[in-house]
PDB file of C-alpha atoms in Angstrom:
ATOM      1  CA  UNK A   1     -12.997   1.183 -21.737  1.00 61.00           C
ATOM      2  CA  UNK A   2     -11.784   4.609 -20.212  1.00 73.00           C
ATOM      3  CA  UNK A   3     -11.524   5.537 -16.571  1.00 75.00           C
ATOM      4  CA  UNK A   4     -14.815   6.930 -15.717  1.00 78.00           C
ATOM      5  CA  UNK A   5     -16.718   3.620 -17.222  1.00 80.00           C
ATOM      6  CA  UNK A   6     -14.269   1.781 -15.344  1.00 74.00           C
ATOM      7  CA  UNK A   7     -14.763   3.439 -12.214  1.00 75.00           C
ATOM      8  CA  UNK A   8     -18.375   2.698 -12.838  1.00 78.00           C
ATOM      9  CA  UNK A   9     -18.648  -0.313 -12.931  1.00 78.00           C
ATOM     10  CA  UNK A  10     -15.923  -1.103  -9.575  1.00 73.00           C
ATOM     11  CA  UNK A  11     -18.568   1.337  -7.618  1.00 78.00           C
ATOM     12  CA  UNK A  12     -21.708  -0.384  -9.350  1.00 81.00           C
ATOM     13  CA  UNK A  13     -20.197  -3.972  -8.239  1.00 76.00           C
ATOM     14  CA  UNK A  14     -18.976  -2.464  -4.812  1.00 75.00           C
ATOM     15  CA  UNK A  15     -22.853  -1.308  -4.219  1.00 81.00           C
ATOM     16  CA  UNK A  16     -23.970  -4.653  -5.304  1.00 80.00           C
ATOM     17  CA  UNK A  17     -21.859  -6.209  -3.343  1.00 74.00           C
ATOM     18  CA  UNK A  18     -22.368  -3.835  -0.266  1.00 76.00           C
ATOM     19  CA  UNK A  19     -24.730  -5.873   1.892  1.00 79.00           C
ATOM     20  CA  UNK A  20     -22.846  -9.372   1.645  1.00 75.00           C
ATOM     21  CA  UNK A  21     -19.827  -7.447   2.630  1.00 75.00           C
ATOM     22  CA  UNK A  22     -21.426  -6.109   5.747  1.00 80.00           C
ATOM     23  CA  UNK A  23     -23.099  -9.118   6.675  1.00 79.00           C
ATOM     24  CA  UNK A  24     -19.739 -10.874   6.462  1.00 76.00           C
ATOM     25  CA  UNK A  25     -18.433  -7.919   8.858  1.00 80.00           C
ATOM     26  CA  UNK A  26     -20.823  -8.326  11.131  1.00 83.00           C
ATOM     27  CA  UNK A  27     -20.376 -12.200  11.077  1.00 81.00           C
ATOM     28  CA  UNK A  28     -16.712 -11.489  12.509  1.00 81.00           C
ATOM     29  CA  UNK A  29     -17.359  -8.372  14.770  1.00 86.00           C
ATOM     30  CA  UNK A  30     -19.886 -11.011  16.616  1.00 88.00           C
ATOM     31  CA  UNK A  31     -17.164 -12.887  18.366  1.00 89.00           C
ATOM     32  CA  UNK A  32     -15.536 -10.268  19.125  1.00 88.00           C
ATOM     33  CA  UNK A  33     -18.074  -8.192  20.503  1.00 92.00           C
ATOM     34  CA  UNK A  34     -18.387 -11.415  22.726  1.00 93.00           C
ATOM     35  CA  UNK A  35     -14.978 -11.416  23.618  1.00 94.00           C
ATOM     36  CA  UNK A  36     -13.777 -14.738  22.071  1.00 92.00           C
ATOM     37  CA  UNK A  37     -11.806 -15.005  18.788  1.00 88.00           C
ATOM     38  CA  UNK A  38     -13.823 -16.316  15.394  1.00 86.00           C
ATOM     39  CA  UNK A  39     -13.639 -20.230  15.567  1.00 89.00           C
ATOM     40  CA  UNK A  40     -12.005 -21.588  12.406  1.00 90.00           C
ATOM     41  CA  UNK A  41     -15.528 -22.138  10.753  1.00 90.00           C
ATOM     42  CA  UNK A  42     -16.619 -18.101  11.299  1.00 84.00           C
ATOM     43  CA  UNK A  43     -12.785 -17.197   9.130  1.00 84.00           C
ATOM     44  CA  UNK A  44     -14.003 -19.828   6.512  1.00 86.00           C
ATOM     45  CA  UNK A  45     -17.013 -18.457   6.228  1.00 83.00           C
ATOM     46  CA  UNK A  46     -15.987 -15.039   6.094  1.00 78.00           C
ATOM     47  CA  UNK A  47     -13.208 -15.480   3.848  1.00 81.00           C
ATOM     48  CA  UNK A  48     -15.308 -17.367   1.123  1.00 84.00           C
ATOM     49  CA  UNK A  49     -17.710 -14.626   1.116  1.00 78.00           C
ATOM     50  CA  UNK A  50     -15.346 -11.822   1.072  1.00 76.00           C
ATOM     51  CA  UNK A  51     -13.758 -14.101  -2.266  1.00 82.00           C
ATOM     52  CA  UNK A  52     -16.788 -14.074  -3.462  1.00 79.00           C
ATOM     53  CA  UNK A  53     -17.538 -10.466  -3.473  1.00 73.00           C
ATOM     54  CA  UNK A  54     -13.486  -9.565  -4.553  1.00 75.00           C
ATOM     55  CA  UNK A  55     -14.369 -11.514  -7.674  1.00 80.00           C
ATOM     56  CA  UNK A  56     -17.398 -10.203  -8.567  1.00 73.00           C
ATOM     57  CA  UNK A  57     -16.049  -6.629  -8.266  1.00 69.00           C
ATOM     58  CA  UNK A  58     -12.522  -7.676 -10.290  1.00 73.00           C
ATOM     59  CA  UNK A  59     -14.740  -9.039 -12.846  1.00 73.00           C
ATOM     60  CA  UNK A  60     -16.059  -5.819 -13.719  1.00 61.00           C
TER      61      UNK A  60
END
């Protein structure tokens, strides 16, 4: 696979993945919009999705 196809496929999986990663943004910049920190459940949360979304882009 050369560059371009690889570069493809990252932007392809990065589009895919677009709207879980900005729900998962939003998730955090609640709390903080609210002036509190994320509670331990909002991190887990966010971290599994963001692990989620890192894999499915690495898998490309």
């Amino acid at each position: 696979m050369n560059y371009t196809q690889i570069a493809i496929s990252a932007v392809e999986a990065l589009v895919q993945n677009g709207p879980t990663i900005v729900e998962d943004i939003t998730a955090l910049l609640r709390p903080i919009k609210e002036g509190r920190e994320p509670t331990a459940d909002e991190w887990a949360f966010a971290r599994q999705q963001l692990d989620a979304a890192n894999e499915a882009v690495q898998a490309t």
